[in-house]
Amino acid sequence: MRAVITVIGKDTVGILHKVSGICAGHNVNVIEVTQSVLQDMFAMIMLVDISGIKGDFSALSDEMTALGKNEGLAIHCMHEDIFNSMHRI
Amino acid sequence: MLNTFDILETIRMIQDECLDIRTITMGISLLDCIDPDIDKACAKVYNKITTKAARLVEVGEQIEKEYGIPIVNKRISVTPIAMLAAACPDADPVQFALTLQKAADTCRVNFLGGYSALVHKGFSAGDLALIKSIPQALSLTNNVCSSVNIGSTRSGINMDAAALMGQIILESAKITADRQCIGPAKLVVFCNAVEDNPFMAGAFHGVGEPDCEIHVGVSGPGVVRSAVEKYPDASIDEIADVIKKTAFKITRMGQLVGARASRMLDVPFGIVDLSLAPTPAVGDSVAHILEGMGLEQCGTHGTTAALALLNDAVKKGGVMASSNVGGLSGAFIPVSEDQGMIDAAVAGTLCLEKLEAMTAVCSVGLDMIVVPGDITAETLSAIIADEAAIGMVNNKTTAVRLIPAVGLQEGEMLEFGGLLGSGPVMPINRKSPAKFIARGGRIPAPMHSIKN
């Protein structure tokens, strides 16, 4: 089972560190990261493995949303099924 | 493998274009709760609903977090209460409404539909008592919705019921006049009602349905509008294709959520209702899709054609995305719940007659339309009969949800707030249909009802 975490917002020091820190805390393994910084806008898409997740997915999602609020970033955690079902036949 | 474009497209749809799951609705059969003692029947109803739907809201919230998609409403639909009321002829059916409200509160659902009667060919035991109790029931409850089916292609139109419903709508508005006439906003009069509709106020759980099931209603006018607006110079065929592709994506999401909810609740998956259901939120309007196709304002000439195209393309795109399509499926055109429709009605571009024409090609009927408070019951009944005739002859569901705004005149606004929005009081034709309505009886079913 995999999930997609997207982070969009103003670039600051340590965004990747904080997001992956939360992942590690929930025993979620980061599989792939693509990120780009355009002028001072930071955009990252992270594919993570949630099969070994400690606790439930909504706890991870809540923590990411809280981080997003504090840092002024838009962070979304979504199960990969939604993308697969929408964009694959 | 997932690609960045797809991921960002999905997120944009949800964040910027108001894509959401409008409702997951649990249909619950109450046939096993029938009892000649109304107190016992109510106790059974309460127990059955609160047992079956105990985890509905919790599961809905969990899926919202898992997929990052808002599920705006969690709802319940039940067997038409007239069938339960039939067993207790001496009791007041309002007691069932109060029980349903209590169950809705316990389950924390947004709406509970099914305070209903199916009288398209005539009244059976319980039907009349239930219909007459509707104004009281809607006044004493907040989340209970009511519907009455007065006609069908197979059986014709029950004009006695149409006449009665005009009075019921008016009475319901009058006794809730101190609360924005909210009563009739929770009451739908149908022709060709469907048994698996997840949308309110017309949802009920038909007798042909299983004991318990989960339906999903999707919504995404904003997504379709934004897709259409990307092709300002495309031909109509290309626009139809764009809408189909978008509807496919929206419906797939509904299918995913429905399947997940069904697994988590261990209840069979009923249907996905592929509907474009607008909300008063900016950018979530069906009227704006039509305007995006090139109409200066919704309601002008060309609106019916544009809506026919939209409705058909939504179905064609959606039907491949889900194996279980049902409900009303198509574009909704509720006036007060759609900012573009409100603007068009205020400007006078959109009138009741045009809306009536539009209902011949969209998925439902005259929905959430505010009419002057001094409208007569006969005029309401005649509007119901007109709309039912369109449904009966065209083999489609039509519905009427009109709100007589007690104390308000044409041009004034009635504010509901929330999903119900606000609506201008629309002008009506003042010539009397009273004699026609007073005749009573039944309009015979059309020739094409004889299909076997």
Coordinates of C-alpha atoms in Angstrom, one line a residue:
Chain A
M1 CA 0.0 0.0 0.0
R2 CA 1.3 3.4 -1.0
A3 CA 0.4 6.9 -0.5
V4 CA 1.2 10.3 -2.1
I5 CA 2.3 13.3 0.0
T6 CA 2.4 16.6 -1.8
V7 CA 3.8 19.7 -0.4
I8 CA 3.4 23.1 -2.0
G9 CA 4.4 26.5 -0.5
K10 CA 7.1 29.0 0.1
D11 CA 10.6 27.5 0.3
T12 CA 12.2 27.5 3.7
V13 CA 15.0 25.5 5.3
G14 CA 14.3 22.0 6.3
I15 CA 10.9 21.2 4.7
L16 CA 12.0 17.9 3.4
H17 CA 13.5 17.1 6.7
K18 CA 10.3 17.8 8.6
V19 CA 8.1 15.9 6.3
S20 CA 10.3 12.9 6.2
G21 CA 10.7 13.1 9.9
I22 CA 7.0 12.7 10.4
C23 CA 7.0 9.8 8.0
A24 CA 9.8 8.1 9.9
G25 CA 7.9 8.6 13.2
H26 CA 4.9 6.7 11.7
N27 CA 7.2 3.9 10.3
V28 CA 6.4 5.1 6.7
N29 CA 9.1 4.5 4.2
V30 CA 9.9 7.1 1.5
I31 CA 10.1 5.4 -1.9
E32 CA 10.5 8.3 -4.3
V33 CA 10.7 12.1 -4.1
T34 CA 10.5 14.6 -6.9
Q35 CA 10.9 18.2 -5.9
S36 CA 11.4 21.5 -7.6
V37 CA 12.0 25.0 -6.4
L38 CA 10.7 27.6 -8.8
Q39 CA 11.9 31.1 -7.7
D40 CA 10.9 30.8 -4.0
M41 CA 8.0 28.3 -4.5
F42 CA 8.7 24.8 -3.2
A43 CA 6.8 21.9 -4.8
M44 CA 7.4 18.3 -3.7
I45 CA 5.7 15.0 -4.5
M46 CA 6.6 12.1 -2.3
L47 CA 5.6 8.5 -2.8
V48 CA 5.6 6.5 0.4
D49 CA 5.0 3.0 1.5
I50 CA 2.4 2.7 4.2
S51 CA 2.1 -1.0 4.5
G52 CA 4.1 -0.9 7.8
I53 CA 2.4 2.2 9.2
K54 CA 2.2 2.5 13.0
G55 CA -1.3 3.6 14.0
D56 CA -3.7 4.6 11.3
F57 CA -3.3 6.7 8.2
S58 CA -5.5 9.5 9.4
A59 CA -3.1 10.2 12.3
L60 CA -0.3 10.7 9.7
S61 CA -2.6 12.9 7.6
D62 CA -3.5 15.0 10.7
E63 CA 0.1 15.5 11.7
M64 CA 1.0 16.6 8.1
T65 CA -1.9 19.0 8.0
A66 CA -0.8 20.5 11.3
L67 CA 2.8 20.9 10.0
G68 CA 1.4 22.5 6.9
K69 CA -0.5 25.0 9.0
N70 CA 2.5 25.9 11.1
E71 CA 4.8 26.3 8.2
G72 CA 2.4 28.0 5.8
L73 CA 2.5 25.1 3.4
A74 CA -0.3 23.1 1.6
I75 CA 0.4 19.5 2.5
H76 CA -1.9 16.7 1.3
C77 CA -1.7 13.0 2.1
M78 CA -3.7 10.8 -0.2
H79 CA -3.9 7.1 -0.7
E80 CA -2.5 6.2 -4.2
D81 CA -5.8 4.4 -5.1
I82 CA -7.5 7.7 -5.8
F83 CA -4.9 8.6 -8.5
N84 CA -4.9 5.1 -9.9
S85 CA -8.7 5.0 -10.2
M86 CA -9.0 8.4 -11.6
H87 CA -6.3 8.3 -14.2
R88 CA -6.1 4.6 -15.2
I89 CA -8.6 2.5 -17.0
Chain B
M1 CA 3.5 4.5 -12.3
L2 CA 1.9 7.7 -11.1
N3 CA 2.9 10.8 -12.9
T4 CA 3.2 14.3 -11.6
F5 CA 0.6 15.8 -13.9
D6 CA -2.1 13.4 -12.8
I7 CA -1.3 14.0 -9.2
L8 CA -1.5 17.7 -9.5
E9 CA -4.6 17.5 -11.6
T10 CA -6.4 15.6 -8.9
I11 CA -5.3 18.0 -6.2
R12 CA -6.3 21.0 -8.3
M13 CA -9.8 19.5 -8.8
I14 CA -10.2 19.1 -5.1
Q15 CA -8.6 22.3 -3.9
D16 CA -9.6 24.8 -6.5
E17 CA -12.5 23.4 -8.4
C18 CA -14.7 22.2 -5.4
L19 CA -14.6 18.5 -6.4
D20 CA -16.1 16.5 -3.6
I21 CA -18.2 13.5 -2.8
R22 CA -21.5 15.1 -2.1
T23 CA -22.9 12.2 -0.1
I24 CA -22.5 8.6 1.0
T25 CA -26.0 7.5 1.7
M26 CA -26.9 4.3 3.5
G27 CA -30.2 2.8 2.4
I28 CA -31.9 0.8 5.1
S29 CA -35.0 -1.3 4.7
L30 CA -37.5 -0.9 7.6
L31 CA -39.9 -3.6 6.3
D32 CA -39.0 -5.8 9.3
C33 CA -40.0 -3.0 11.7
I34 CA -43.7 -3.0 10.7
D35 CA -45.8 -3.4 13.8
P36 CA -49.5 -2.6 14.6
D37 CA -48.3 -0.9 17.8
I38 CA -46.7 2.4 16.8
D39 CA -44.5 2.5 19.9
K40 CA -43.1 -0.9 19.2
A41 CA -42.6 0.0 15.5
C42 CA -40.8 3.2 16.4
A43 CA -38.5 1.4 18.8
K44 CA -37.7 -1.2 16.1
V45 CA -37.0 1.6 13.6
Y46 CA -34.7 3.4 16.0
N47 CA -32.8 0.3 16.8
K48 CA -32.4 -0.8 13.2
I49 CA -31.2 2.5 11.9
T50 CA -28.8 3.2 14.8
T51 CA -27.4 -0.4 14.5
K52 CA -26.9 -0.4 10.8
A53 CA -25.6 3.2 10.5
A54 CA -23.7 3.3 13.8
R55 CA -20.4 3.6 12.1
L56 CA -21.5 5.4 8.9
V57 CA -20.2 8.9 9.9
E58 CA -17.0 7.6 11.4
V59 CA -16.2 5.5 8.3
G60 CA -17.0 8.5 6.1
E61 CA -14.6 10.7 8.0
Q62 CA -11.9 8.0 7.9
I63 CA -12.2 7.8 4.1
E64 CA -12.1 11.5 3.8
K65 CA -8.7 11.5 5.5
E66 CA -7.4 8.5 3.6
Y67 CA -8.1 9.8 0.2
G68 CA -7.9 13.5 0.9
I69 CA -11.3 14.0 -0.6
P70 CA -14.1 15.9 1.2
I71 CA -17.3 13.9 1.8
V72 CA -19.7 16.7 2.4
N73 CA -22.7 14.8 3.7
K74 CA -23.4 11.4 5.3
R75 CA -27.1 10.5 4.9
I76 CA -29.6 7.7 5.5
S77 CA -32.5 6.7 3.3
V78 CA -35.3 4.4 4.6
T79 CA -38.3 2.5 3.3
P80 CA -41.2 4.8 2.6
I81 CA -42.7 5.4 6.1
A82 CA -46.3 5.2 4.6
M83 CA -45.7 1.4 4.5
L84 CA -45.1 1.3 8.2
A85 CA -47.8 3.8 9.0
A86 CA -50.3 1.5 7.1
A87 CA -50.0 -1.1 9.9
C88 CA -51.0 1.4 12.6
P89 CA -54.1 3.2 11.2
D90 CA -55.1 4.9 14.4
A91 CA -51.7 6.4 15.3
D92 CA -50.2 9.7 14.2
P93 CA -47.4 9.1 11.7
V94 CA -45.5 12.2 13.0
Q95 CA -44.3 9.9 15.7
F96 CA -42.3 8.1 13.0
A97 CA -40.8 11.4 11.9
L98 CA -39.7 12.2 15.4
T99 CA -38.2 8.7 15.7
L100 CA -36.3 9.2 12.5
Q101 CA -35.0 12.6 13.8
K102 CA -33.8 10.9 17.0
A103 CA -32.0 8.2 14.9
A104 CA -30.4 10.9 12.7
D105 CA -29.1 12.7 15.7
T106 CA -27.7 9.5 17.3
C107 CA -26.0 8.6 14.0
R108 CA -24.9 12.2 13.5
V109 CA -26.0 12.1 9.8
N110 CA -26.8 15.3 7.9
F111 CA -30.1 14.1 6.5
L112 CA -32.5 11.2 6.7
G113 CA -34.9 10.7 3.8
G114 CA -37.9 8.4 3.5
Y115 CA -40.8 10.1 5.2
S116 CA -42.5 9.2 1.9
A117 CA -45.5 7.7 0.1
L118 CA -45.8 6.2 -3.3
V119 CA -49.2 7.0 -4.7
H120 CA -48.7 7.2 -8.4
K121 CA -51.8 5.0 -9.0
G122 CA -53.8 5.6 -5.9
F123 CA -53.7 5.9 -2.2
S124 CA -53.4 2.7 -0.1
A125 CA -53.7 2.4 3.7
G126 CA -51.3 4.8 5.4
D127 CA -50.6 7.0 2.4
L128 CA -53.2 9.7 3.0
A129 CA -52.5 9.9 6.7
L130 CA -48.8 10.2 6.0
I131 CA -49.1 12.8 3.4
K132 CA -51.4 14.9 5.5
S133 CA -48.9 14.7 8.4
I134 CA -46.0 16.0 6.2
P135 CA -46.2 19.7 7.1
Q136 CA -46.3 18.9 10.8
A137 CA -43.5 16.3 10.5
L138 CA -41.2 18.7 8.6
S139 CA -41.9 21.5 11.0
L140 CA -41.0 19.4 14.1
T141 CA -37.8 17.9 12.6
N142 CA -34.7 19.4 11.2
N143 CA -33.0 16.6 9.2
V144 CA -35.9 14.4 8.1
C145 CA -36.8 14.7 4.4
S146 CA -40.0 13.8 2.7
S147 CA -41.1 12.8 -0.8
V148 CA -44.2 11.7 -2.6
N149 CA -44.4 10.0 -5.9
I150 CA -47.6 11.0 -7.7
G151 CA -47.0 9.7 -11.2
S152 CA -45.1 7.3 -13.4
T153 CA -44.8 6.4 -17.1
R154 CA -46.4 3.1 -16.4
S155 CA -49.4 4.3 -14.4
G156 CA -50.1 7.8 -15.4
I157 CA -50.5 10.8 -13.0
N158 CA -52.6 10.6 -9.9
M159 CA -54.3 14.1 -10.1
D160 CA -55.9 13.7 -6.7
A161 CA -52.4 13.4 -5.2
A162 CA -51.2 16.4 -7.3
A163 CA -54.1 18.4 -6.0
L164 CA -53.3 17.3 -2.4
M165 CA -49.6 18.0 -2.7
G166 CA -50.2 21.6 -3.7
Q167 CA -52.1 22.1 -0.4
I168 CA -49.4 20.3 1.5
I169 CA -46.6 22.4 0.1
L170 CA -48.4 25.6 0.9
E171 CA -49.3 24.5 4.4
S172 CA -45.8 23.3 5.1
A173 CA -44.5 26.8 4.1
K174 CA -47.0 28.5 6.3
I175 CA -46.2 26.6 9.4
T176 CA -42.4 27.1 8.9
A177 CA -42.8 30.8 7.9
D178 CA -40.8 31.9 10.9
R179 CA -37.9 29.7 9.7
Q180 CA -37.4 30.8 6.1
C181 CA -40.3 28.5 5.1
I182 CA -37.8 25.6 5.4
G183 CA -40.5 23.0 5.4
P184 CA -41.1 22.6 1.6
A185 CA -37.3 22.7 1.0
K186 CA -37.3 19.2 2.5
L187 CA -40.2 18.0 0.4
V188 CA -40.1 16.6 -3.1
V189 CA -43.0 15.6 -5.3
F190 CA -41.9 13.1 -7.9
C191 CA -42.9 11.5 -11.1
N192 CA -41.0 8.3 -11.9
A193 CA -39.2 8.3 -8.5
V194 CA -36.1 6.1 -8.3
E195 CA -35.6 3.6 -5.5
D196 CA -31.9 4.1 -5.0
N197 CA -31.5 7.9 -5.1
P198 CA -28.8 9.0 -2.6
F199 CA -29.7 12.7 -3.0
M200 CA -32.0 14.7 -0.7
A201 CA -34.7 15.6 -0.3
G202 CA -36.0 12.8 -2.5
A203 CA -34.0 9.9 -1.2
F204 CA -36.0 6.8 0.0
H205 CA -35.1 3.1 0.1
G206 CA -37.2 1.3 -2.4
V207 CA -38.9 -2.0 -1.6
G208 CA -36.9 -3.8 -4.4
E209 CA -33.6 -2.9 -2.7
P210 CA -31.6 -5.1 -0.3
D211 CA -31.8 -4.9 3.5
C212 CA -29.0 -2.4 3.7
E213 CA -26.6 -0.9 1.1
I214 CA -24.4 2.1 0.4
H215 CA -24.9 4.6 -2.4
V216 CA -22.6 7.4 -3.4
G217 CA -23.5 10.7 -5.0
V218 CA -20.6 12.6 -6.6
S219 CA -20.5 16.2 -7.5
G220 CA -18.2 18.3 -9.6
P221 CA -19.7 21.1 -11.6
G222 CA -16.6 23.2 -10.9
V223 CA -14.3 20.6 -12.5
V224 CA -16.5 20.4 -15.6
R225 CA -16.7 24.1 -15.9
S226 CA -13.0 24.6 -15.7
A227 CA -12.4 21.8 -18.2
V228 CA -14.9 23.3 -20.7
E229 CA -13.4 26.8 -20.2
K230 CA -10.0 25.5 -21.3
Y231 CA -11.5 25.0 -24.9
P232 CA -13.0 28.3 -25.8
D233 CA -12.9 27.6 -29.5
A234 CA -13.6 23.9 -29.6
S235 CA -16.6 22.6 -31.5
I236 CA -19.6 21.1 -29.7
D237 CA -18.4 17.5 -30.4
E238 CA -15.1 18.3 -28.7
I239 CA -16.9 19.9 -25.8
A240 CA -19.0 16.7 -25.4
D241 CA -15.8 14.7 -25.3
V242 CA -14.1 16.9 -22.7
I243 CA -17.2 16.6 -20.5
K244 CA -17.2 12.8 -20.9
K245 CA -13.6 12.5 -19.9
T246 CA -14.1 14.7 -16.9
A247 CA -17.2 12.9 -15.8
F248 CA -15.3 9.6 -16.0
K249 CA -12.7 10.9 -13.6
I250 CA -15.2 12.2 -11.2
T251 CA -17.3 9.1 -11.2
R252 CA -14.2 6.8 -10.7
M253 CA -13.6 8.7 -7.5
G254 CA -17.2 8.0 -6.5
Q255 CA -16.8 4.3 -7.3
L256 CA -13.6 4.1 -5.3
V257 CA -15.2 5.8 -2.2
G258 CA -18.3 3.7 -2.5
A259 CA -16.4 0.4 -2.8
R260 CA -14.2 1.4 0.2
A261 CA -17.2 2.4 2.3
S262 CA -19.0 -0.8 1.4
R263 CA -16.0 -2.9 2.5
M264 CA -15.4 -1.0 5.7
L265 CA -19.1 -1.2 6.7
D266 CA -19.6 -4.7 5.4
V267 CA -22.7 -3.6 3.5
P268 CA -23.3 -4.2 -0.2
F269 CA -22.4 -1.4 -2.6
G270 CA -25.5 0.0 -4.2
I271 CA -25.0 2.6 -6.9
V272 CA -23.0 5.6 -7.8
D273 CA -25.2 8.5 -8.8
L274 CA -23.3 10.4 -11.5
S275 CA -24.7 13.7 -10.8
L276 CA -23.4 17.3 -11.2
A277 CA -24.8 18.7 -8.0
P278 CA -24.1 22.4 -7.6
T279 CA -23.6 24.3 -4.3
P280 CA -23.8 28.0 -3.7
A281 CA -19.9 28.1 -3.4
V282 CA -18.1 30.1 -6.0
G283 CA -17.1 28.0 -9.0
D284 CA -19.5 25.1 -8.1
S285 CA -22.3 26.0 -10.5
V286 CA -24.0 24.1 -13.3
A287 CA -25.2 27.4 -14.8
H288 CA -21.6 28.5 -15.2
I289 CA -20.8 25.3 -17.2
L290 CA -23.6 26.3 -19.6
E291 CA -22.2 29.8 -19.7
G292 CA -18.7 28.4 -20.2
M293 CA -20.1 26.7 -23.4
G294 CA -20.9 30.2 -24.8
L295 CA -24.2 31.4 -23.4
E296 CA -24.1 35.0 -22.1
Q297 CA -26.3 34.0 -19.2
C298 CA -28.0 30.8 -18.2
G299 CA -31.7 30.9 -19.2
T300 CA -31.2 32.5 -22.5
H301 CA -32.1 30.8 -25.8
G302 CA -29.8 27.8 -26.3
T303 CA -29.8 26.9 -22.6
T304 CA -32.0 23.8 -23.1
A305 CA -29.7 22.5 -25.9
A306 CA -26.5 23.2 -23.9
L307 CA -28.0 21.4 -20.9
A308 CA -29.1 18.4 -23.0
L309 CA -25.5 18.1 -24.2
L310 CA -24.1 18.4 -20.7
N311 CA -26.6 15.8 -19.2
D312 CA -25.9 13.3 -21.9
A313 CA -22.1 13.6 -21.8
V314 CA -22.1 13.3 -18.0
K315 CA -23.9 10.0 -18.3
K316 CA -21.8 8.6 -21.1
G317 CA -18.6 9.5 -19.3
G318 CA -19.8 8.2 -16.0
V319 CA -21.3 5.0 -17.1
M320 CA -18.0 3.5 -18.0
A321 CA -16.4 4.5 -14.7
S322 CA -18.8 2.5 -12.5
S323 CA -20.4 -0.8 -12.8
N324 CA -23.3 0.2 -10.8
V325 CA -24.8 3.4 -12.0
G326 CA -28.2 4.5 -10.7
G327 CA -30.1 7.1 -8.8
L328 CA -30.9 10.2 -10.7
S329 CA -27.6 10.5 -12.6
G330 CA -27.3 13.7 -14.6
A331 CA -27.1 17.4 -14.1
F332 CA -29.1 19.0 -11.3
I333 CA -30.5 22.5 -11.7
P334 CA -31.6 23.6 -8.3
V335 CA -32.0 27.4 -8.4
S336 CA -31.2 28.5 -4.9
E337 CA -28.2 26.1 -4.6
D338 CA -26.4 27.4 -7.7
Q339 CA -24.8 30.9 -7.8
G340 CA -25.1 31.1 -11.6
M341 CA -28.8 30.2 -11.5
I342 CA -29.5 32.7 -8.7
D343 CA -27.8 35.5 -10.7
A344 CA -29.7 34.5 -13.8
A345 CA -33.0 34.4 -12.0
V346 CA -32.3 37.8 -10.3
A347 CA -31.5 39.3 -13.7
G348 CA -34.7 37.9 -15.1
T349 CA -32.9 35.8 -17.7
L350 CA -34.0 32.6 -16.1
C351 CA -37.8 32.2 -15.7
L352 CA -40.0 29.4 -14.5
E353 CA -41.1 28.5 -18.0
K354 CA -37.4 28.1 -19.2
L355 CA -36.6 26.0 -16.1
E356 CA -39.6 23.8 -17.0
A357 CA -38.2 23.3 -20.5
M358 CA -34.8 22.5 -19.0
T359 CA -36.2 19.8 -16.8
A360 CA -37.2 17.9 -19.9
V361 CA -33.5 17.3 -20.7
C362 CA -31.8 17.2 -17.2
S363 CA -31.8 14.6 -14.5
V364 CA -34.5 16.0 -12.2
G365 CA -37.0 18.8 -12.2
L366 CA -38.1 22.1 -10.8
D367 CA -35.8 22.2 -7.8
M368 CA -35.4 24.7 -5.0
I369 CA -37.4 27.4 -6.7
V370 CA -38.8 30.2 -4.5
V371 CA -42.3 31.3 -5.5
P372 CA -44.5 34.1 -4.1
G373 CA -46.1 33.4 -0.8
D374 CA -49.6 34.3 -2.1
I375 CA -49.5 31.5 -4.7
T376 CA -52.6 29.3 -4.6
A377 CA -52.6 25.6 -3.8
E378 CA -54.2 25.0 -7.2
T379 CA -51.3 26.8 -9.0
L380 CA -48.8 24.7 -7.1
S381 CA -50.7 21.5 -8.0
A382 CA -50.8 22.6 -11.7
I383 CA -47.1 23.2 -11.7
I384 CA -46.7 19.7 -10.2
A385 CA -49.0 18.2 -12.9
D386 CA -47.0 20.0 -15.7
E387 CA -43.8 18.7 -14.4
A388 CA -45.1 15.2 -13.8
A389 CA -46.4 15.2 -17.4
I390 CA -42.9 15.9 -18.7
G391 CA -41.6 13.0 -16.7
M392 CA -44.4 10.6 -17.6
V393 CA -44.2 11.3 -21.4
N394 CA -40.4 11.4 -21.6
N395 CA -39.8 8.3 -19.4
K396 CA -37.7 10.2 -17.0
T397 CA -37.7 11.2 -13.3
T398 CA -39.1 14.7 -12.7
A399 CA -39.5 16.4 -9.4
V400 CA -40.9 19.5 -7.9
R401 CA -39.4 21.2 -4.9
L402 CA -41.0 24.7 -4.7
I403 CA -40.8 27.0 -1.7
P404 CA -43.7 29.4 -1.3
A405 CA -42.0 32.4 0.5
V406 CA -44.7 33.5 2.9
G407 CA -44.8 37.2 3.2
L408 CA -42.4 37.9 0.3
Q409 CA -43.1 39.3 -3.2
E410 CA -41.6 38.7 -6.6
G411 CA -38.0 39.9 -6.7
E412 CA -37.3 39.6 -2.9
M413 CA -34.7 37.1 -1.7
L414 CA -35.3 34.1 0.6
E415 CA -32.2 33.1 2.5
F416 CA -31.7 29.5 3.7
G417 CA -28.0 29.4 4.2
G418 CA -25.7 26.4 3.9
L419 CA -26.1 23.9 1.0
L420 CA -29.6 25.2 0.4
G421 CA -28.4 28.7 -0.5
S422 CA -30.8 31.6 -1.2
G423 CA -33.3 32.2 -3.9
P424 CA -35.1 35.1 -5.5
V425 CA -38.9 34.9 -5.5
M426 CA -39.7 34.1 -9.1
P427 CA -42.7 35.4 -11.0
I428 CA -45.5 32.9 -11.7
N429 CA -48.5 32.9 -14.1
R430 CA -51.5 34.3 -12.2
K431 CA -54.3 32.8 -14.3
S432 CA -56.2 30.1 -12.4
P433 CA -56.0 26.4 -13.1
A434 CA -58.4 25.7 -10.2
K435 CA -61.1 24.1 -12.2
F436 CA -58.7 21.7 -14.0
I437 CA -57.2 20.7 -10.7
A438 CA -60.6 20.3 -8.9
R439 CA -61.6 17.6 -11.4
G440 CA -59.4 15.0 -9.7
G441 CA -58.9 11.5 -11.1
R442 CA -56.0 10.2 -13.0
I443 CA -54.2 11.2 -16.2
P444 CA -54.0 7.9 -18.1
A445 CA -50.5 6.5 -18.9
P446 CA -49.2 7.4 -22.3
M447 CA -49.3 5.0 -25.2
H448 CA -45.6 4.0 -24.9
S449 CA -46.2 2.7 -21.4
I450 CA -47.6 -0.4 -23.0
K451 CA -44.3 -2.0 -23.8
N452 CA -44.7 -5.7 -23.1

